Amino acid sequence: MASAAVASAAAAAARRRRRRPPEELVRLAGALCAAAAALAALCTRVDAHGRLIEPPSRASMWRYGFDTPPDYNDHEQYCGGFARQWNRNGGRCGVCGDAWDLPEPRPHEAGGVFGQGPVVRRWRMGSAVPVRVELTANHRGYFEFRLCARDRPQPEATQACLDAHLLRRAPAPGGPAAAARRVAAASASGSALEDEGEERAGRFFPEAGANRVFEMRYLLPAGVVCERCVLQWRYVAGNSWGRCENGTEAVGCGPQEEFRACADVAIDGQGERPTEAPAPTPGEGPTEGAGEGEGEGESEGAGAGEGERPPTAEEHRGRAWWAALVIVVASALAAAATLLLLYVYYYHAADVLKSWLRGRRAAAAAANGDYVS
């Protein structure tokens, strides 16, 4: 009798072992849930980062009434991405934000698909000019602006030519109090101003966490006159961890994500008034977050498509969140379905299937006159 009890217990244990889901399948279900969270985090980074809107860059001219090809990704001129710029291209980038390894002429350079546009602004030599940048994803860091004086549309300006004229910021109103606020903004952005001279050299530190239009004023160099100068916007982000020059490590040190854009301008010494952007297409609203001033209307140029309104930064963010939501829900449903199938099979369906198979074998044996135990 004791042996029968032992045999019964052993049989029950064997049934429990057979019903336990394999560890590989359990890990698969957990991986599906983890993938949902990872994909959601990835999708929140789909929205891009910023664009030069005053003067309008070659990529953004179509938004301000110019008859140029539309670049719907004009806020993604980030040298092909961090990995491509630093791992594949050794930190190199096209002068206008294209990936370095693209065939020349690159899309936003002279001769490229977006490098065919007219001069968008005419400025006076040595004057202080307004510059505006719209950030749709603020990654700290700083802006710089450079100018290459040239009178021919091709070939493209070189980085060496641009480096010859690093523009300086115009004196800001407000005196010492305003200077203190700028230093505080630089510290909050993860950067630091060594002294007031560095700021005068041209760096602008956008307020950390603010996704909006930043307006600045920069001084044009004395003695520079041209019918077609190239203005380069350079945005070096500051949200990645890296090694600093003093050997320590911190956010904002080492290689960072980088953005660039080019605008074609003219500079003369006669003091003409700056040129106005073409009138926006009727019915189009202003650029999101843009302040008042020239060139602030958002519209499509004649070559911008079939009257289709360009997506705003808010619409881009909305689409990214919808994509994230769809992926999360789909991944969660897949994980739940996998767990449900495991439960049903190992705790219910297996016994039903075995009983059905035994019944089929018994029926077949009875038909053949065989004995089934």
PDB file of N, CA and C in Angstrom, residues 67-140:
ATOM      1  N   ASP A  67      10.398  79.667 -53.601  1.00  0.00           N
ATOM      2  CA  ASP A  67      10.090  78.601 -54.556  1.00  0.00           C
ATOM      3  C   ASP A  67      11.256  77.616 -54.591  1.00  0.00           C
ATOM      4  N   THR A  68      11.367  76.812 -53.560  1.00  0.00           N
ATOM      5  CA  THR A  68      12.443  75.830 -53.441  1.00  0.00           C
ATOM      6  C   THR A  68      11.849  74.482 -53.051  1.00  0.00           C
ATOM      7  N   PRO A  69      12.561  73.390 -53.320  1.00  0.00           N
ATOM      8  CA  PRO A  69      12.037  72.062 -52.959  1.00  0.00           C
ATOM      9  C   PRO A  69      11.805  71.959 -51.456  1.00  0.00           C
ATOM     10  N   PRO A  70      10.714  71.356 -51.040  1.00  0.00           N
ATOM     11  CA  PRO A  70      10.448  71.221 -49.600  1.00  0.00           C
ATOM     12  C   PRO A  70      11.306  70.139 -48.959  1.00  0.00           C
ATOM     13  N   ASP A  71      11.868  70.458 -47.836  1.00  0.00           N
ATOM     14  CA  ASP A  71      12.594  69.483 -47.026  1.00  0.00           C
ATOM     15  C   ASP A  71      11.797  69.289 -45.741  1.00  0.00           C
ATOM     16  N   TYR A  72      11.002  68.228 -45.702  1.00  0.00           N
ATOM     17  CA  TYR A  72      10.138  68.000 -44.549  1.00  0.00           C
ATOM     18  C   TYR A  72      10.935  67.590 -43.309  1.00  0.00           C
ATOM     19  N   ASN A  73      12.201  67.278 -43.483  1.00  0.00           N
ATOM     20  CA  ASN A  73      13.064  66.928 -42.353  1.00  0.00           C
ATOM     21  C   ASN A  73      14.104  68.017 -42.123  1.00  0.00           C
ATOM     22  N   ASP A  74      13.688  69.278 -42.276  1.00  0.00           N
ATOM     23  CA  ASP A  74      14.640  70.379 -42.130  1.00  0.00           C
ATOM     24  C   ASP A  74      15.109  70.571 -40.700  1.00  0.00           C
ATOM     25  N   HIS A  75      14.540  69.840 -39.749  1.00  0.00           N
ATOM     26  CA  HIS A  75      14.997  69.907 -38.357  1.00  0.00           C
ATOM     27  C   HIS A  75      15.862  68.699 -38.002  1.00  0.00           C
ATOM     28  N   GLU A  76      16.370  67.998 -39.013  1.00  0.00           N
ATOM     29  CA  GLU A  76      17.172  66.796 -38.782  1.00  0.00           C
ATOM     30  C   GLU A  76      18.534  66.870 -39.470  1.00  0.00           C
ATOM     31  N   GLN A  77      19.121  68.037 -39.559  1.00  0.00           N
ATOM     32  CA  GLN A  77      20.433  68.180 -40.196  1.00  0.00           C
ATOM     33  C   GLN A  77      21.527  67.945 -39.163  1.00  0.00           C
ATOM     34  N   TYR A  78      21.609  66.674 -38.711  1.00  0.00           N
ATOM     35  CA  TYR A  78      22.511  66.338 -37.609  1.00  0.00           C
ATOM     36  C   TYR A  78      23.664  65.439 -38.046  1.00  0.00           C
ATOM     37  N   CYS A  79      24.223  65.737 -39.209  1.00  0.00           N
ATOM     38  CA  CYS A  79      25.456  65.079 -39.671  1.00  0.00           C
ATOM     39  C   CYS A  79      25.282  63.574 -39.837  1.00  0.00           C
ATOM     40  N   GLY A  80      24.046  63.133 -40.048  1.00  0.00           N
ATOM     41  CA  GLY A  80      23.776  61.713 -40.203  1.00  0.00           C
ATOM     42  C   GLY A  80      23.517  60.985 -38.905  1.00  0.00           C
ATOM     43  N   GLY A  81      23.609  61.678 -37.779  1.00  0.00           N
ATOM     44  CA  GLY A  81      23.409  61.045 -36.477  1.00  0.00           C
ATOM     45  C   GLY A  81      24.737  60.868 -35.749  1.00  0.00           C
ATOM     46  N   PHE A  82      24.647  60.743 -34.435  1.00  0.00           N
ATOM     47  CA  PHE A  82      25.856  60.674 -33.605  1.00  0.00           C
ATOM     48  C   PHE A  82      26.754  59.513 -34.011  1.00  0.00           C
ATOM     49  N   ALA A  83      26.178  58.303 -34.141  1.00  0.00           N
ATOM     50  CA  ALA A  83      26.994  57.123 -34.452  1.00  0.00           C
ATOM     51  C   ALA A  83      27.650  57.258 -35.822  1.00  0.00           C
ATOM     52  N   ARG A  84      26.893  57.763 -36.784  1.00  0.00           N
ATOM     53  CA  ARG A  84      27.453  57.888 -38.140  1.00  0.00           C
ATOM     54  C   ARG A  84      28.563  58.933 -38.181  1.00  0.00           C
ATOM     55  N   GLN A  85      28.352  60.047 -37.485  1.00  0.00           N
ATOM     56  CA  GLN A  85      29.352  61.113 -37.505  1.00  0.00           C
ATOM     57  C   GLN A  85      30.636  60.699 -36.799  1.00  0.00           C
ATOM     58  N   TRP A  86      30.509  60.089 -35.618  1.00  0.00           N
ATOM     59  CA  TRP A  86      31.695  59.840 -34.801  1.00  0.00           C
ATOM     60  C   TRP A  86      32.283  58.446 -34.988  1.00  0.00           C
ATOM     61  N   ASN A  87      31.465  57.435 -35.278  1.00  0.00           N
ATOM     62  CA  ASN A  87      31.990  56.081 -35.436  1.00  0.00           C
ATOM     63  C   ASN A  87      32.421  55.785 -36.869  1.00  0.00           C
ATOM     64  N   ARG A  88      31.641  56.273 -37.832  1.00  0.00           N
ATOM     65  CA  ARG A  88      31.954  55.976 -39.231  1.00  0.00           C
ATOM     66  C   ARG A  88      32.791  57.069 -39.882  1.00  0.00           C
ATOM     67  N   ASN A  89      32.496  58.340 -39.567  1.00  0.00           N
ATOM     68  CA  ASN A  89      33.142  59.451 -40.269  1.00  0.00           C
ATOM     69  C   ASN A  89      34.164  60.205 -39.428  1.00  0.00           C
ATOM     70  N   GLY A  90      34.520  59.664 -38.273  1.00  0.00           N
ATOM     71  CA  GLY A  90      35.585  60.270 -37.483  1.00  0.00           C
ATOM     72  C   GLY A  90      35.293  61.673 -37.001  1.00  0.00           C
ATOM     73  N   GLY A  91      34.003  61.998 -36.762  1.00  0.00           N
ATOM     74  CA  GLY A  91      33.632  63.322 -36.282  1.00  0.00           C
ATOM     75  C   GLY A  91      33.405  64.340 -37.382  1.00  0.00           C
ATOM     76  N   ARG A  92      33.621  63.961 -38.639  1.00  0.00           N
ATOM     77  CA  ARG A  92      33.456  64.910 -39.739  1.00  0.00           C
ATOM     78  C   ARG A  92      31.988  65.047 -40.123  1.00  0.00           C
ATOM     79  N   CYS A  93      31.661  66.221 -40.667  1.00  0.00           N
ATOM     80  CA  CYS A  93      30.276  66.526 -41.038  1.00  0.00           C
ATOM     81  C   CYS A  93      30.293  67.467 -42.226  1.00  0.00           C
ATOM     82  N   GLY A  94      29.293  67.374 -43.090  1.00  0.00           N
ATOM     83  CA  GLY A  94      29.157  68.330 -44.168  1.00  0.00           C
ATOM     84  C   GLY A  94      28.929  69.727 -43.622  1.00  0.00           C
ATOM     85  N   VAL A  95      29.337  70.754 -44.361  1.00  0.00           N
ATOM     86  CA  VAL A  95      29.257  72.119 -43.837  1.00  0.00           C
ATOM     87  C   VAL A  95      27.821  72.546 -43.565  1.00  0.00           C
ATOM     88  N   CYS A  96      26.844  71.913 -44.225  1.00  0.00           N
ATOM     89  CA  CYS A  96      25.443  72.297 -44.047  1.00  0.00           C
ATOM     90  C   CYS A  96      24.626  71.232 -43.330  1.00  0.00           C
ATOM     91  N   GLY A  97      25.286  70.306 -42.633  1.00  0.00           N
ATOM     92  CA  GLY A  97      24.582  69.339 -41.804  1.00  0.00           C
ATOM     93  C   GLY A  97      24.349  67.986 -42.422  1.00  0.00           C
ATOM     94  N   ASP A  98      24.786  67.772 -43.660  1.00  0.00           N
ATOM     95  CA  ASP A  98      24.636  66.457 -44.279  1.00  0.00           C
ATOM     96  C   ASP A  98      25.705  65.505 -43.753  1.00  0.00           C
ATOM     97  N   ALA A  99      25.417  64.203 -43.841  1.00  0.00           N
ATOM     98  CA  ALA A  99      26.422  63.214 -43.453  1.00  0.00           C
ATOM     99  C   ALA A  99      27.650  63.351 -44.354  1.00  0.00           C
ATOM    100  N   TRP A 100      28.818  63.248 -43.764  1.00  0.00           N
ATOM    101  CA  TRP A 100      30.065  63.460 -44.490  1.00  0.00           C
ATOM    102  C   TRP A 100      30.233  62.467 -45.634  1.00  0.00           C
ATOM    103  N   ASP A 101      29.795  61.223 -45.454  1.00  0.00           N
ATOM    104  CA  ASP A 101      30.049  60.185 -46.450  1.00  0.00           C
ATOM    105  C   ASP A 101      29.031  60.160 -47.584  1.00  0.00           C
ATOM    106  N   LEU A 102      28.133  61.143 -47.659  1.00  0.00           N
ATOM    107  CA  LEU A 102      27.222  61.224 -48.797  1.00  0.00           C
ATOM    108  C   LEU A 102      27.977  61.718 -50.024  1.00  0.00           C
ATOM    109  N   PRO A 103      27.557  61.290 -51.224  1.00  0.00           N
ATOM    110  CA  PRO A 103      28.242  61.755 -52.438  1.00  0.00           C
ATOM    111  C   PRO A 103      28.054  63.252 -52.642  1.00  0.00           C
ATOM    112  N   GLU A 104      29.087  63.903 -53.175  1.00  0.00           N
ATOM    113  CA  GLU A 104      29.009  65.336 -53.449  1.00  0.00           C
ATOM    114  C   GLU A 104      28.386  65.591 -54.826  1.00  0.00           C
ATOM    115  N   PRO A 105      27.647  66.692 -54.983  1.00  0.00           N
ATOM    116  CA  PRO A 105      27.304  67.657 -53.936  1.00  0.00           C
ATOM    117  C   PRO A 105      26.269  67.080 -52.982  1.00  0.00           C
ATOM    118  N   ARG A 106      26.483  67.277 -51.695  1.00  0.00           N
ATOM    119  CA  ARG A 106      25.538  66.790 -50.703  1.00  0.00           C
ATOM    120  C   ARG A 106      24.232  67.569 -50.817  1.00  0.00           C
ATOM    121  N   PRO A 107      23.117  67.008 -50.310  1.00  0.00           N
ATOM    122  CA  PRO A 107      21.792  67.599 -50.570  1.00  0.00           C
ATOM    123  C   PRO A 107      21.666  69.077 -50.236  1.00  0.00           C
ATOM    124  N   HIS A 108      22.263  69.545 -49.130  1.00  0.00           N
ATOM    125  CA  HIS A 108      22.076  70.935 -48.707  1.00  0.00           C
ATOM    126  C   HIS A 108      23.246  71.835 -49.087  1.00  0.00           C
ATOM    127  N   GLU A 109      24.171  71.326 -49.876  1.00  0.00           N
ATOM    128  CA  GLU A 109      25.305  72.123 -50.315  1.00  0.00           C
ATOM    129  C   GLU A 109      25.071  72.640 -51.728  1.00  0.00           C
ATOM    130  N   ALA A 110      25.878  73.605 -52.150  1.00  0.00           N
ATOM    131  CA  ALA A 110      25.718  74.214 -53.467  1.00  0.00           C
ATOM    132  C   ALA A 110      25.722  73.140 -54.550  1.00  0.00           C
ATOM    133  N   GLY A 111      24.703  73.162 -55.398  1.00  0.00           N
ATOM    134  CA  GLY A 111      24.556  72.154 -56.430  1.00  0.00           C
ATOM    135  C   GLY A 111      23.711  70.977 -56.017  1.00  0.00           C
ATOM    136  N   GLY A 112      23.437  70.825 -54.706  1.00  0.00           N
ATOM    137  CA  GLY A 112      22.578  69.750 -54.230  1.00  0.00           C
ATOM    138  C   GLY A 112      21.112  70.089 -54.425  1.00  0.00           C
ATOM    139  N   VAL A 113      20.245  69.157 -54.091  1.00  0.00           N
ATOM    140  CA  VAL A 113      18.816  69.345 -54.344  1.00  0.00           C
ATOM    141  C   VAL A 113      18.259  70.552 -53.598  1.00  0.00           C
ATOM    142  N   PHE A 114      18.781  70.858 -52.413  1.00  0.00           N
ATOM    143  CA  PHE A 114      18.302  72.010 -51.648  1.00  0.00           C
ATOM    144  C   PHE A 114      19.253  73.208 -51.735  1.00  0.00           C
ATOM    145  N   GLY A 115      20.344  73.067 -52.447  1.00  0.00           N
ATOM    146  CA  GLY A 115      21.335  74.136 -52.543  1.00  0.00           C
ATOM    147  C   GLY A 115      21.218  74.956 -53.805  1.00  0.00           C
ATOM    148  N   GLN A 116      19.994  75.166 -54.300  1.00  0.00           N
ATOM    149  CA  GLN A 116      19.764  75.900 -55.539  1.00  0.00           C
ATOM    150  C   GLN A 116      19.053  77.229 -55.308  1.00  0.00           C
ATOM    151  N   GLY A 117      18.787  77.573 -54.051  1.00  0.00           N
ATOM    152  CA  GLY A 117      17.920  78.705 -53.750  1.00  0.00           C
ATOM    153  C   GLY A 117      18.587  80.055 -53.884  1.00  0.00           C
ATOM    154  N   PRO A 118      17.783  81.120 -53.827  1.00  0.00           N
ATOM    155  CA  PRO A 118      18.303  82.484 -53.947  1.00  0.00           C
ATOM    156  C   PRO A 118      18.844  83.000 -52.619  1.00  0.00           C
ATOM    157  N   VAL A 119      19.414  84.192 -52.683  1.00  0.00           N
ATOM    158  CA  VAL A 119      19.833  84.898 -51.472  1.00  0.00           C
ATOM    159  C   VAL A 119      18.579  85.304 -50.695  1.00  0.00           C
ATOM    160  N   VAL A 120      18.535  85.002 -49.407  1.00  0.00           N
ATOM    161  CA  VAL A 120      17.317  85.228 -48.622  1.00  0.00           C
ATOM    162  C   VAL A 120      17.333  86.531 -47.830  1.00  0.00           C
ATOM    163  N   ARG A 121      18.507  87.112 -47.571  1.00  0.00           N
ATOM    164  CA  ARG A 121      18.599  88.360 -46.833  1.00  0.00           C
ATOM    165  C   ARG A 121      19.746  89.200 -47.394  1.00  0.00           C
ATOM    166  N   ARG A 122      19.544  90.521 -47.366  1.00  0.00           N
ATOM    167  CA  ARG A 122      20.609  91.459 -47.724  1.00  0.00           C
ATOM    168  C   ARG A 122      20.858  92.342 -46.503  1.00  0.00           C
ATOM    169  N   TRP A 123      22.076  92.295 -46.008  1.00  0.00           N
ATOM    170  CA  TRP A 123      22.433  93.004 -44.793  1.00  0.00           C
ATOM    171  C   TRP A 123      23.453  94.112 -45.069  1.00  0.00           C
ATOM    172  N   ARG A 124      23.616  94.979 -44.082  1.00  0.00           N
ATOM    173  CA  ARG A 124      24.599  96.050 -44.181  1.00  0.00           C
ATOM    174  C   ARG A 124      25.886  95.634 -43.477  1.00  0.00           C
ATOM    175  N   MET A 125      26.994  95.933 -44.089  1.00  0.00           N
ATOM    176  CA  MET A 125      28.302  95.585 -43.539  1.00  0.00           C
ATOM    177  C   MET A 125      28.461  96.120 -42.110  1.00  0.00           C
ATOM    178  N   GLY A 126      28.912  95.248 -41.215  1.00  0.00           N
ATOM    179  CA  GLY A 126      29.197  95.639 -39.848  1.00  0.00           C
ATOM    180  C   GLY A 126      27.995  95.824 -38.954  1.00  0.00           C
ATOM    181  N   SER A 127      26.789  95.550 -39.446  1.00  0.00           N
ATOM    182  CA  SER A 127      25.583  95.774 -38.645  1.00  0.00           C
ATOM    183  C   SER A 127      25.308  94.592 -37.723  1.00  0.00           C
ATOM    184  N   ALA A 128      24.409  94.808 -36.763  1.00  0.00           N
ATOM    185  CA  ALA A 128      23.925  93.734 -35.891  1.00  0.00           C
ATOM    186  C   ALA A 128      22.651  93.171 -36.508  1.00  0.00           C
ATOM    187  N   VAL A 129      22.637  91.890 -36.792  1.00  0.00           N
ATOM    188  CA  VAL A 129      21.521  91.283 -37.516  1.00  0.00           C
ATOM    189  C   VAL A 129      20.800  90.286 -36.615  1.00  0.00           C
ATOM    190  N   PRO A 130      19.483  90.151 -36.788  1.00  0.00           N
ATOM    191  CA  PRO A 130      18.729  89.177 -35.988  1.00  0.00           C
ATOM    192  C   PRO A 130      18.912  87.764 -36.528  1.00  0.00           C
ATOM    193  N   VAL A 131      19.027  86.822 -35.628  1.00  0.00           N
ATOM    194  CA  VAL A 131      19.134  85.407 -35.977  1.00  0.00           C
ATOM    195  C   VAL A 131      18.176  84.652 -35.074  1.00  0.00           C
ATOM    196  N   ARG A 132      17.416  83.724 -35.667  1.00  0.00           N
ATOM    197  CA  ARG A 132      16.453  82.939 -34.884  1.00  0.00           C
ATOM    198  C   ARG A 132      16.633  81.452 -35.174  1.00  0.00           C
ATOM    199  N   VAL A 133      16.554  80.675 -34.121  1.00  0.00           N
ATOM    200  CA  VAL A 133      16.651  79.220 -34.211  1.00  0.00           C
ATOM    201  C   VAL A 133      15.473  78.622 -33.467  1.00  0.00           C
ATOM    202  N   GLU A 134      14.797  77.678 -34.086  1.00  0.00           N
ATOM    203  CA  GLU A 134      13.694  76.964 -33.434  1.00  0.00           C
ATOM    204  C   GLU A 134      14.174  75.585 -33.000  1.00  0.00           C
ATOM    205  N   LEU A 135      14.108  75.309 -31.705  1.00  0.00           N
ATOM    206  CA  LEU A 135      14.444  73.992 -31.175  1.00  0.00           C
ATOM    207  C   LEU A 135      13.165  73.230 -30.888  1.00  0.00           C
ATOM    208  N   THR A 136      13.072  72.024 -31.421  1.00  0.00           N
ATOM    209  CA  THR A 136      11.933  71.159 -31.137  1.00  0.00           C
ATOM    210  C   THR A 136      12.296  70.063 -30.146  1.00  0.00           C
ATOM    211  N   ALA A 137      13.580  69.898 -29.850  1.00  0.00           N
ATOM    212  CA  ALA A 137      14.050  68.997 -28.797  1.00  0.00           C
ATOM    213  C   ALA A 137      15.356  69.568 -28.282  1.00  0.00           C
ATOM    214  N   ASN A 138      15.294  70.220 -27.139  1.00  0.00           N
ATOM    215  CA  ASN A 138      16.438  70.943 -26.589  1.00  0.00           C
ATOM    216  C   ASN A 138      17.415  69.965 -25.937  1.00  0.00           C
ATOM    217  N   HIS A 139      18.619  69.908 -26.471  1.00  0.00           N
ATOM    218  CA  HIS A 139      19.646  69.005 -25.957  1.00  0.00           C
ATOM    219  C   HIS A 139      20.811  69.762 -25.325  1.00  0.00           C
ATOM    220  N   ARG A 140      20.485  70.903 -24.697  1.00  0.00           N
ATOM    221  CA  ARG A 140      21.510  71.719 -24.040  1.00  0.00           C
ATOM    222  C   ARG A 140      22.516  72.235 -25.069  1.00  0.00           C
TER     223      ARG A 140
END
